[in-house]
Tab-separated table of N, CA and C in Angstrom:
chain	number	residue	atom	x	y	z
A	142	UNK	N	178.699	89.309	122.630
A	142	UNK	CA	178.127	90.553	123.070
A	142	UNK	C	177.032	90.943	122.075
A	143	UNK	N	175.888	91.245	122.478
A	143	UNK	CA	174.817	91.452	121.514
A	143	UNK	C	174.412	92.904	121.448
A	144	UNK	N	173.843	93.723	120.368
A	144	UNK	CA	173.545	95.230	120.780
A	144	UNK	C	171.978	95.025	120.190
A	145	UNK	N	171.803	96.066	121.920
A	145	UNK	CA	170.882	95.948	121.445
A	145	UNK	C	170.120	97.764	120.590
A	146	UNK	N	168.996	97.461	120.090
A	146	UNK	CA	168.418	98.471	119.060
A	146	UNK	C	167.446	99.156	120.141
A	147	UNK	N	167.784	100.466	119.596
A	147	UNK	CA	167.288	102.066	120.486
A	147	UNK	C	165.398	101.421	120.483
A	148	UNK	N	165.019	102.286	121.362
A	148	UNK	CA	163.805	102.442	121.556
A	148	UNK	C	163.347	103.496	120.334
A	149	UNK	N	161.855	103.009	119.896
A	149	UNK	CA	161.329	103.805	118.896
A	149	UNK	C	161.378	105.627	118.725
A	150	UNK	N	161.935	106.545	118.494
A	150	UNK	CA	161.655	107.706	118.566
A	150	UNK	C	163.284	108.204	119.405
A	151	UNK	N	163.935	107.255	119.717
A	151	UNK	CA	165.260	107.949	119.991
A	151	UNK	C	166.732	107.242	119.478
A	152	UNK	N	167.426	107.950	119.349
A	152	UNK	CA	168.583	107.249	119.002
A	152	UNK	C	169.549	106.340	118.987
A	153	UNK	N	170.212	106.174	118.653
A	153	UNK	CA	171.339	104.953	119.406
A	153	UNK	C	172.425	105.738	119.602
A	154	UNK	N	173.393	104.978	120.487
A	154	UNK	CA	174.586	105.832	120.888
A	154	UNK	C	175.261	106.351	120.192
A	155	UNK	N	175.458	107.445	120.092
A	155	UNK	CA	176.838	108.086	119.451
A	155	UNK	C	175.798	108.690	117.745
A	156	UNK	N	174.410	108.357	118.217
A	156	UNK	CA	174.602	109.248	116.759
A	156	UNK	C	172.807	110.010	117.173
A	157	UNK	N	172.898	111.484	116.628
A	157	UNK	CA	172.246	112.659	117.158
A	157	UNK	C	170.555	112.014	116.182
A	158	UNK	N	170.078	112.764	116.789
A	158	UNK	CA	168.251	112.834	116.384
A	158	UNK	C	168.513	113.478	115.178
A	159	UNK	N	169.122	114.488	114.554
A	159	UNK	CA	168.866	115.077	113.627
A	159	UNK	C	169.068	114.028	112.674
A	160	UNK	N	170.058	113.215	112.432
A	160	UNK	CA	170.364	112.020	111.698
A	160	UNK	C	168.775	111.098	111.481
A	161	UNK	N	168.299	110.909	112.772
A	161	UNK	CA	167.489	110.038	112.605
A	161	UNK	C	166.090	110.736	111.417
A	162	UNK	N	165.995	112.166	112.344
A	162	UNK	CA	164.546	112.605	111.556
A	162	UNK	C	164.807	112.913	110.135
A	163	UNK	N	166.295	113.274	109.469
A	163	UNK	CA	166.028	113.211	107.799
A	163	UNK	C	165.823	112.009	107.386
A	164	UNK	N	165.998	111.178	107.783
A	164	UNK	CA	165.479	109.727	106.806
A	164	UNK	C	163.501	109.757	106.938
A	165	UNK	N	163.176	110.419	108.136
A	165	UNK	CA	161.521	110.403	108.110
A	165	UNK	C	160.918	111.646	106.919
A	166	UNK	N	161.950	112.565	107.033
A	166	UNK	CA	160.873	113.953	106.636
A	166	UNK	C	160.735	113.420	105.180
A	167	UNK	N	159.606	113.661	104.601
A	167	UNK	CA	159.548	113.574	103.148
A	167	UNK	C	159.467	114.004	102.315
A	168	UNK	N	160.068	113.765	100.929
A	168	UNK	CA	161.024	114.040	99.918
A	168	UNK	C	160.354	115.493	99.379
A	169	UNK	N	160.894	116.790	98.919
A	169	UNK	CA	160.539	118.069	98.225
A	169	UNK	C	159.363	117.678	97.485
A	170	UNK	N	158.530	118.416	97.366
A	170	UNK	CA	157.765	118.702	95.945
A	170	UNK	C	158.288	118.635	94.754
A	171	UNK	N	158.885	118.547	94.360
A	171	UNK	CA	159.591	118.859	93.143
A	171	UNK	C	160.255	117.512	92.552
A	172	UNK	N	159.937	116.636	93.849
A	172	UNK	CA	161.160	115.125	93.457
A	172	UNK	C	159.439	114.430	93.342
A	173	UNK	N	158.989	114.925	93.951
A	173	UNK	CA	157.349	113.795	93.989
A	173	UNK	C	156.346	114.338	92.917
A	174	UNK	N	157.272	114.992	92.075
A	174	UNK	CA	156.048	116.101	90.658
A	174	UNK	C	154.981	114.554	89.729
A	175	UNK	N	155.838	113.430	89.689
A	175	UNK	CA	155.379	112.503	89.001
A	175	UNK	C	154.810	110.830	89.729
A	176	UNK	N	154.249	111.410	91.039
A	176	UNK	CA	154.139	110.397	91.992
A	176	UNK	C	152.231	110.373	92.081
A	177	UNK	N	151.563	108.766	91.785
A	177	UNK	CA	150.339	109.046	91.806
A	177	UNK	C	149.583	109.649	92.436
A	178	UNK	N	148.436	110.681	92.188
A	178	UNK	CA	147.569	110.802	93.599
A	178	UNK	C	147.019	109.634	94.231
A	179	UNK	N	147.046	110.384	95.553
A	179	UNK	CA	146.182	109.020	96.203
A	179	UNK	C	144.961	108.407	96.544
A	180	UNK	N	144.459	107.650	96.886
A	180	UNK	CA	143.560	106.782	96.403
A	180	UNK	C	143.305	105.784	95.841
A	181	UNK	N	142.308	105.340	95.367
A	181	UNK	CA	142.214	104.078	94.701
A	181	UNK	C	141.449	104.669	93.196
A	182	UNK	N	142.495	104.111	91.977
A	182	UNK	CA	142.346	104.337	90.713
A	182	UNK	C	140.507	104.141	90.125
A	183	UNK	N	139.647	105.436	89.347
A	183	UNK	CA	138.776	105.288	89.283
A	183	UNK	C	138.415	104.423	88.151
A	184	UNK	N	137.217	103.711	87.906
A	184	UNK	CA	137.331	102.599	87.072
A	184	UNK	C	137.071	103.041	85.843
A	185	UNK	N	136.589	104.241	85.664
A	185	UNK	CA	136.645	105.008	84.284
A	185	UNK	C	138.184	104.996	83.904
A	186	UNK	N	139.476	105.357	84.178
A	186	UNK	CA	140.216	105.119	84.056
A	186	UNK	C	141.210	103.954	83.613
A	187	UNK	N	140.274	103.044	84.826
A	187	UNK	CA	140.911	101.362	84.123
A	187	UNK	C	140.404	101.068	83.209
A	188	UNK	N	139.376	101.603	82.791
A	188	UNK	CA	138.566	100.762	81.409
A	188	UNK	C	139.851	101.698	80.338
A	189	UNK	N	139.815	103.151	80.669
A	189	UNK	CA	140.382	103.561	79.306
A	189	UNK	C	141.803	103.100	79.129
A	190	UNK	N	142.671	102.762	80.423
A	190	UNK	CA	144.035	102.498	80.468
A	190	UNK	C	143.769	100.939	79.372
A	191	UNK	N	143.072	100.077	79.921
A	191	UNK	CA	142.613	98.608	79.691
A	191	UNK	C	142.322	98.495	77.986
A	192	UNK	N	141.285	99.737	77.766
A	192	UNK	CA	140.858	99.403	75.711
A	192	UNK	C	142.204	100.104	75.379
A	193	UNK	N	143.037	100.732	76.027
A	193	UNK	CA	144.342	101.311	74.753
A	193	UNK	C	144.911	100.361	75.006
A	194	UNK	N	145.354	99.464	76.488
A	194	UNK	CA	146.775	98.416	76.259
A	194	UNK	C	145.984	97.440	74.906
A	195	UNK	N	144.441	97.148	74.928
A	195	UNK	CA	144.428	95.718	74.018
A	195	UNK	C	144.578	96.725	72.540
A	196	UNK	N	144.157	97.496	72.572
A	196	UNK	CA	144.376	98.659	70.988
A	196	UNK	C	146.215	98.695	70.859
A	197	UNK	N	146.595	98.548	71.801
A	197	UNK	CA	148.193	98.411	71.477
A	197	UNK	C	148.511	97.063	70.971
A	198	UNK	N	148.081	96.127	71.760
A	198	UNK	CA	148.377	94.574	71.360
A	198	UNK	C	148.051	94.119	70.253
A	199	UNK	N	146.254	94.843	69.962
A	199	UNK	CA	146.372	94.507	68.334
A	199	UNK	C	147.410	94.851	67.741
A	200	UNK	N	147.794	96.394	67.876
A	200	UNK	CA	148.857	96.564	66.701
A	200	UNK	C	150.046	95.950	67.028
A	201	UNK	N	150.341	95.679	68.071
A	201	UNK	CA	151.282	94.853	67.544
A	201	UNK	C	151.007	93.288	67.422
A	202	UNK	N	150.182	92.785	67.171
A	202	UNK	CA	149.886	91.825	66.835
A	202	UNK	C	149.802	91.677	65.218
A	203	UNK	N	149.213	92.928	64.380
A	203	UNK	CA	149.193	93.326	63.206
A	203	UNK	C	150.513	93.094	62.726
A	204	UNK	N	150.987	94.213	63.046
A	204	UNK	CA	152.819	94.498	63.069
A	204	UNK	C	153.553	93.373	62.704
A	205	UNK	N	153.401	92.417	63.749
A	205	UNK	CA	154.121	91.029	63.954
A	205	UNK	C	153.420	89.911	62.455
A	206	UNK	N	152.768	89.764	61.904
A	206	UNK	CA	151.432	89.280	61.220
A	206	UNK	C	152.327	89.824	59.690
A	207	UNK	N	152.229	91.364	59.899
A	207	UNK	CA	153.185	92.092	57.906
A	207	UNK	C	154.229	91.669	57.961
A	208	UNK	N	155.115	91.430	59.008
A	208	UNK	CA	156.589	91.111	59.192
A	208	UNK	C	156.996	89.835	58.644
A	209	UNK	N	156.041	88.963	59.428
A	209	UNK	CA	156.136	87.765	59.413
A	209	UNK	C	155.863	86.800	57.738
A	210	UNK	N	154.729	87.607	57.220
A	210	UNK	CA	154.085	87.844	55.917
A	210	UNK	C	155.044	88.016	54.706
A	211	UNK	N	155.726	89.375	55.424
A	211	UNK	CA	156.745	90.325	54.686
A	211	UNK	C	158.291	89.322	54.268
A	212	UNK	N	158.609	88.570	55.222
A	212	UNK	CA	159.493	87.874	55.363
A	212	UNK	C	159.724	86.481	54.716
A	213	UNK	N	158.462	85.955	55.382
A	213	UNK	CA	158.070	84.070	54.866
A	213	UNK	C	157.109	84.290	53.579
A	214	UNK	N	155.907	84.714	53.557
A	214	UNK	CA	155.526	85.464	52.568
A	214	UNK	C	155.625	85.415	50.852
A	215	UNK	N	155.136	85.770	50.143
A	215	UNK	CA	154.672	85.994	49.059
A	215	UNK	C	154.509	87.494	48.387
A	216	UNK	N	154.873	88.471	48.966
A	216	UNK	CA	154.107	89.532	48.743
A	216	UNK	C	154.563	90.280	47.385
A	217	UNK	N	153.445	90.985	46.995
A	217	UNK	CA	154.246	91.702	45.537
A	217	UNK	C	155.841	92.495	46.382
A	218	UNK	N	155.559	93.351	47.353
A	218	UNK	CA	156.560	94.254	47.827
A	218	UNK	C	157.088	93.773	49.194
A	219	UNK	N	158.335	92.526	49.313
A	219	UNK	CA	158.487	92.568	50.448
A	219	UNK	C	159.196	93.200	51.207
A	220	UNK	N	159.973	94.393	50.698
A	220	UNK	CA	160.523	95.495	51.461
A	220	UNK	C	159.524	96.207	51.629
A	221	UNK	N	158.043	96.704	51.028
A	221	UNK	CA	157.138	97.746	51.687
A	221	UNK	C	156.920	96.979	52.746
A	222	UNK	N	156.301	95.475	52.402
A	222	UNK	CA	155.341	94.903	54.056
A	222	UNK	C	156.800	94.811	54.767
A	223	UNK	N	157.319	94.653	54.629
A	223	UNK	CA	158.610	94.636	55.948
A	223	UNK	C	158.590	96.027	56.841
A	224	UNK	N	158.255	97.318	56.072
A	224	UNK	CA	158.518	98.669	55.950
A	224	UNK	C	157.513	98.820	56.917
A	225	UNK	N	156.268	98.260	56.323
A	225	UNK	CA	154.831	98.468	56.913
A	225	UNK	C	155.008	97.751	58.546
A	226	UNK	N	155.286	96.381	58.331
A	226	UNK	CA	155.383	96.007	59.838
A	226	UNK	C	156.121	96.765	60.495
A	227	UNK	N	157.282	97.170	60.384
A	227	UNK	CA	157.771	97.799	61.535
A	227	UNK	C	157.189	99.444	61.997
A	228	UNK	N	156.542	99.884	60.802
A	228	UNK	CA	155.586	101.286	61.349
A	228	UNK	C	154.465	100.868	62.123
A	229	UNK	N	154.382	99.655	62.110
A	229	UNK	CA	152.660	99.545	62.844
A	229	UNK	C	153.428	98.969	63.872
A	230	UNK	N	154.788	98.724	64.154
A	230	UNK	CA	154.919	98.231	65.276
A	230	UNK	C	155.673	99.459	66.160
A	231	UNK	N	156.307	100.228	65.751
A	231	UNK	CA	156.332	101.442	66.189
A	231	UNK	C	155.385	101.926	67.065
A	232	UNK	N	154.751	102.126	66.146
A	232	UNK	CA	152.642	102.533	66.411
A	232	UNK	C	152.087	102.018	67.176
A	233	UNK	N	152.450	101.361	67.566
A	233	UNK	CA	152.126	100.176	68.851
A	233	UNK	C	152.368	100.942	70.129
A	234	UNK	N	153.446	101.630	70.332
A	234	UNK	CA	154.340	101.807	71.210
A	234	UNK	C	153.264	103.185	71.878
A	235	UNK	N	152.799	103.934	71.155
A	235	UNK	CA	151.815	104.629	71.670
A	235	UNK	C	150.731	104.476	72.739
A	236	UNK	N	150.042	103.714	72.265
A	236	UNK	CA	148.903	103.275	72.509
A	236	UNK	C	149.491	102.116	74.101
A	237	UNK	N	150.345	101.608	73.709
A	237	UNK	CA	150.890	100.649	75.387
A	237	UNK	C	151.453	101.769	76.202
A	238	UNK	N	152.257	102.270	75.780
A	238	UNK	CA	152.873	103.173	76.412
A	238	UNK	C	151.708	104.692	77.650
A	239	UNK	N	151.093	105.083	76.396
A	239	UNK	CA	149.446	105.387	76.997
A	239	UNK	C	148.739	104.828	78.206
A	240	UNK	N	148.685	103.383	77.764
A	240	UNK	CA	147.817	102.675	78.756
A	240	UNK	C	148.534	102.311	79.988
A	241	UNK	N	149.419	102.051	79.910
A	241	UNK	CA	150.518	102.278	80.875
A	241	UNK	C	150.695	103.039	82.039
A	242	UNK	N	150.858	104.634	81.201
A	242	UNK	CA	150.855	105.822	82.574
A	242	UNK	C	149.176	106.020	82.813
A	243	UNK	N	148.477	105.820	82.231
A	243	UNK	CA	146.685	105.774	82.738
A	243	UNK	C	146.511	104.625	83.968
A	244	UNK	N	147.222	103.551	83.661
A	244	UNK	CA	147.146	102.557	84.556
A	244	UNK	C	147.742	103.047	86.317
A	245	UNK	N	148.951	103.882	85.654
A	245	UNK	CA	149.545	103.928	86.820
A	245	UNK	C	149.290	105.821	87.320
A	246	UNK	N	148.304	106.201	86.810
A	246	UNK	CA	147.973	107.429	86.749
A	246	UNK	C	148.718	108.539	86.804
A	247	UNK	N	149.611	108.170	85.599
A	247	UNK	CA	150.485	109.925	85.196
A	247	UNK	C	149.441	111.178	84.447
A	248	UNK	N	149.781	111.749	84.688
A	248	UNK	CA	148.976	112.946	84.558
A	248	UNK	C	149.662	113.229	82.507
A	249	UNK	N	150.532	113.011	82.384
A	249	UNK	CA	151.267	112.770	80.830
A	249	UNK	C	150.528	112.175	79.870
A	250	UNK	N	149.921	111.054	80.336
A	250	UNK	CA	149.363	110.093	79.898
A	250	UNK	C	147.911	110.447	79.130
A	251	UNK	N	147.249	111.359	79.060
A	251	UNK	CA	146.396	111.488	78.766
A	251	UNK	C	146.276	112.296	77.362
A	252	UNK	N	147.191	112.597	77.004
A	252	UNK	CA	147.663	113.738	75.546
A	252	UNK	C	147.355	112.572	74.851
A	253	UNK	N	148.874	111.793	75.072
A	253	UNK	CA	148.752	110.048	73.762
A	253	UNK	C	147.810	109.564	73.527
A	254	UNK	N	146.837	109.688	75.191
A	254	UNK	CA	145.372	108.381	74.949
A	254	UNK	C	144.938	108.881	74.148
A	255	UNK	N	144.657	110.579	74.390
A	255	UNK	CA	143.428	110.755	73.150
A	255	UNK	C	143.851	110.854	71.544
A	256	UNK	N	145.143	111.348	71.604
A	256	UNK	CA	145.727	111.444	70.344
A	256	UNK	C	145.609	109.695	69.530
A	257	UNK	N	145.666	109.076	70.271
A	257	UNK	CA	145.706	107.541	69.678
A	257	UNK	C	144.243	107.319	69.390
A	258	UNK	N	143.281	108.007	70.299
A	258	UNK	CA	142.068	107.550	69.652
A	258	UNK	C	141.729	108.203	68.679
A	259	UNK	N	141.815	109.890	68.527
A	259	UNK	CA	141.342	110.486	67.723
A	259	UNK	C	141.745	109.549	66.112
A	260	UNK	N	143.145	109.010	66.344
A	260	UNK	CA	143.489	108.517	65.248
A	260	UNK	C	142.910	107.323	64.754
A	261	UNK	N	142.307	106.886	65.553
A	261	UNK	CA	141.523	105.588	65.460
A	261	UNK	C	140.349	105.631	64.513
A	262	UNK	N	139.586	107.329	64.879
A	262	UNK	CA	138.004	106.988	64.199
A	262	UNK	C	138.349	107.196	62.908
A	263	UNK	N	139.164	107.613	62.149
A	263	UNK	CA	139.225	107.708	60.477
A	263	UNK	C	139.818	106.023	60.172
A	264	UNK	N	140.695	105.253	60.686
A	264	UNK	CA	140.511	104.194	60.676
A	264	UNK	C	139.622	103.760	60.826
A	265	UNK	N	139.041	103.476	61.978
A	265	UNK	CA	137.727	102.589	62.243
A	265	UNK	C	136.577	102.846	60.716
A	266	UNK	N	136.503	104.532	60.186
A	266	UNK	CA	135.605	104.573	59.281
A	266	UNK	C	135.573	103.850	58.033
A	267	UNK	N	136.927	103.809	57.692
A	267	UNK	CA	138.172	103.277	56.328
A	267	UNK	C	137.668	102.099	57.020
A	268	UNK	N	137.340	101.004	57.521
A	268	UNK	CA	137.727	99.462	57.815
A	268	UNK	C	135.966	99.226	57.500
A	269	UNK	N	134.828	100.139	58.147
A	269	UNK	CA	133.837	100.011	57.676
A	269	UNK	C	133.328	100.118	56.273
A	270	UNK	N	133.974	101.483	55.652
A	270	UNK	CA	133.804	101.360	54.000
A	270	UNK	C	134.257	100.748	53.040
A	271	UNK	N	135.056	99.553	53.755
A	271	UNK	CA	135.621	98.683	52.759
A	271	UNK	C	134.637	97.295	52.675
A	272	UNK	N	133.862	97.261	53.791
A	272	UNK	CA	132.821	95.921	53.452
A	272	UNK	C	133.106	94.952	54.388
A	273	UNK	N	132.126	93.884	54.278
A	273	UNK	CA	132.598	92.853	54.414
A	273	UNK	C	133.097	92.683	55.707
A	274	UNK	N	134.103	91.466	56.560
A	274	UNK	CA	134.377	91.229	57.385
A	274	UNK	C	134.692	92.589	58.622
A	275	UNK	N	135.603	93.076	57.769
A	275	UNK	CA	136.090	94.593	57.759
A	275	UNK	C	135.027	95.886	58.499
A	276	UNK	N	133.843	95.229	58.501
A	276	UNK	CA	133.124	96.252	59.193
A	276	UNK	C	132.474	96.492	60.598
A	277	UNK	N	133.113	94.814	60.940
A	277	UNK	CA	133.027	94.579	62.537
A	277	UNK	C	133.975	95.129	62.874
A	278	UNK	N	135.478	94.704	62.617
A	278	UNK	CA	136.871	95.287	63.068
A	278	UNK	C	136.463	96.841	63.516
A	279	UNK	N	135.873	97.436	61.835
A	279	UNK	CA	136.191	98.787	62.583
A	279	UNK	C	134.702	99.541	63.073
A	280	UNK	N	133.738	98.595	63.265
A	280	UNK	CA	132.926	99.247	64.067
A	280	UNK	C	133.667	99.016	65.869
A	281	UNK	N	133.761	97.555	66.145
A	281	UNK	CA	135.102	97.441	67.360
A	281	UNK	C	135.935	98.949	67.844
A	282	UNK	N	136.520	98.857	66.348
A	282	UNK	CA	137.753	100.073	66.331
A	282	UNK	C	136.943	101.190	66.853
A	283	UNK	N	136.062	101.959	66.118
A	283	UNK	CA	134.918	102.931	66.675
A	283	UNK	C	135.021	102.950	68.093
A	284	UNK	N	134.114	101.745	68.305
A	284	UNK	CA	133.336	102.075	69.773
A	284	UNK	C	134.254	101.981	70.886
A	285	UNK	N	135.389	100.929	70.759
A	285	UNK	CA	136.199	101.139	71.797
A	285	UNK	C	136.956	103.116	71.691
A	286	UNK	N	137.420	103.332	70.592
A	286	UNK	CA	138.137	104.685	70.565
A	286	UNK	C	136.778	105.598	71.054
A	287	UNK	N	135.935	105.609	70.694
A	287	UNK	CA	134.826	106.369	71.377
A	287	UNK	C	134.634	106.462	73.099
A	288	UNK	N	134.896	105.329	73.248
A	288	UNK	CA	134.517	105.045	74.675
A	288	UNK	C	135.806	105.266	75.411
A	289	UNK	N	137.176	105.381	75.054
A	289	UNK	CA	138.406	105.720	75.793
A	289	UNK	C	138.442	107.157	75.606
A	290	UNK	N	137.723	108.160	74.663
A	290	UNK	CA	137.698	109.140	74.517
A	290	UNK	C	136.653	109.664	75.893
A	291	UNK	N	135.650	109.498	75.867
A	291	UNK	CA	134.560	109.632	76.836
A	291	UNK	C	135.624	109.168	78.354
A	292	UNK	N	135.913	108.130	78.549
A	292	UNK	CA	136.306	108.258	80.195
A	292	UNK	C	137.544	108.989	80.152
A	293	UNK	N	138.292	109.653	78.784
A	293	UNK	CA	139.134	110.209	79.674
A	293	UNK	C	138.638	111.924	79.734
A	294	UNK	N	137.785	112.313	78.962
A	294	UNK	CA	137.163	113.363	79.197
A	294	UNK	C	136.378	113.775	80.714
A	295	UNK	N	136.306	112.510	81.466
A	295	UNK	CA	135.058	112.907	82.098
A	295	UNK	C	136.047	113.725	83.521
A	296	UNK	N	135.330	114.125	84.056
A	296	UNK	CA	135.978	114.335	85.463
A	296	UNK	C	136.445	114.132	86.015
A	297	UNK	N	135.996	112.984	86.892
A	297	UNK	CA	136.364	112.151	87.542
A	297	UNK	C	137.727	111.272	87.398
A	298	UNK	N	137.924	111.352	86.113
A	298	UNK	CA	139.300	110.884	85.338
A	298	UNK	C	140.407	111.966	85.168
A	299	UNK	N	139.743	113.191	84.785
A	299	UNK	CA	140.789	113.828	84.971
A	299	UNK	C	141.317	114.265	86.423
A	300	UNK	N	140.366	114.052	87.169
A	300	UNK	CA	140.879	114.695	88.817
A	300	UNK	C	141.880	113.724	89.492
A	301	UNK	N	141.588	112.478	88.884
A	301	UNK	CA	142.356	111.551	89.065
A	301	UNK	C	144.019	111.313	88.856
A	302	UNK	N	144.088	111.896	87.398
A	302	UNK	CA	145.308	111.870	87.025
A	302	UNK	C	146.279	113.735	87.492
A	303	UNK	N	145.218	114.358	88.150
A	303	UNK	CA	145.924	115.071	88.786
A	303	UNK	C	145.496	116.664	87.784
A	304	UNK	N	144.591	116.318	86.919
A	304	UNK	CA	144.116	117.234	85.442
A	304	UNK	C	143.147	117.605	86.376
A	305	UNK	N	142.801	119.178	86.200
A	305	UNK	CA	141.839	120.057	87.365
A	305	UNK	C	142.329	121.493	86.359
A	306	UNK	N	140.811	121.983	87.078
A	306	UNK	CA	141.262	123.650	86.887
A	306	UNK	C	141.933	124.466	87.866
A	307	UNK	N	142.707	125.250	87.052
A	307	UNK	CA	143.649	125.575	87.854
A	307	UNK	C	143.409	126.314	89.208
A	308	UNK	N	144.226	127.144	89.992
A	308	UNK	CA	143.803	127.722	90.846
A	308	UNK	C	144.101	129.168	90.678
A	309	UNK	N	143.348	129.717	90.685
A	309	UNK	CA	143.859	131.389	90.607
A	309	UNK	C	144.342	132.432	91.808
């Protein structure tokens, strides 16, 4: 004996329409507070989501590098570089974590980005006044934190992640 399945828009036996239409109506405001707007993500956005994930990977690439150093190593202090790797790998967690909800456009996401860059340009300056190799890194360091600062300022980025003036 085979059963067969209701026609689109009505029920099957023995069980009422009201059943059917709560599975359609959709979910409160309040359950969808952290659900992307819609559309298609603006590319000011992907660039800034994109320079914090690789600004994360350096550090933890760094991170991984003192540890590893800290461990196999030579160092005068290998409990500081041990100490040190795991703060820069911590520190890491920012900056991915950041690029992350930008990617997937949380409206949250945009405090960390800039807070991670702001923290960047006194680095980036420190990597230039030391000379030498050191002054590509943190001119790099600069211009990318400059430039994730700029798209997430702009408009278009914030309207995106759901950041607007308010309504009165």
């Amino acid at each position: 004996m085979s059963r067969k399945k209701p026609a689109p828009g009505k029920s099957a036996p023995g069980k009422t329409a009201k059943a059917t239409k709560t599975a359609e109506t959709p979910a409160p405001a309040a359950e969808t507070a952290d659900a992307s707007p819609a559309g298609p993500r603006p590319a000011r956005l992907t660039v800034a989501a994109v320079l914090a994930a690789v600004e994360g990977l350096v550090l933890v690439g760094f991170g991984v590098y003192v540890l590893i150093m800290g461990l196999a190593g030579n160092p005068e202090s290998p409990e500081q570089a041990e100490t040190l790797g795991i703060t820069v790998l911590a520190l890491a967690l920012l900056p991915l974590l950041a690029a992350r909800g930008l990617w997937l456009r949380r409206r949250w996401s945009r405090g960390p980005a800039m807070i991670t860059q702001l923290m960047a340009l006194p680095v980036a300056w420190t990597l230039v006044q030391n000379g030498g190799g050191l002054i590509i890194i943190g001119l790099l360091t600069a211009i990318a934190a400059v430039t994730v600062l700029g798209m997430l300022i702009n408009p278009t980025a914030t309207e995106a992640l759901g950041i607007g003036p308010r309504d009165a």
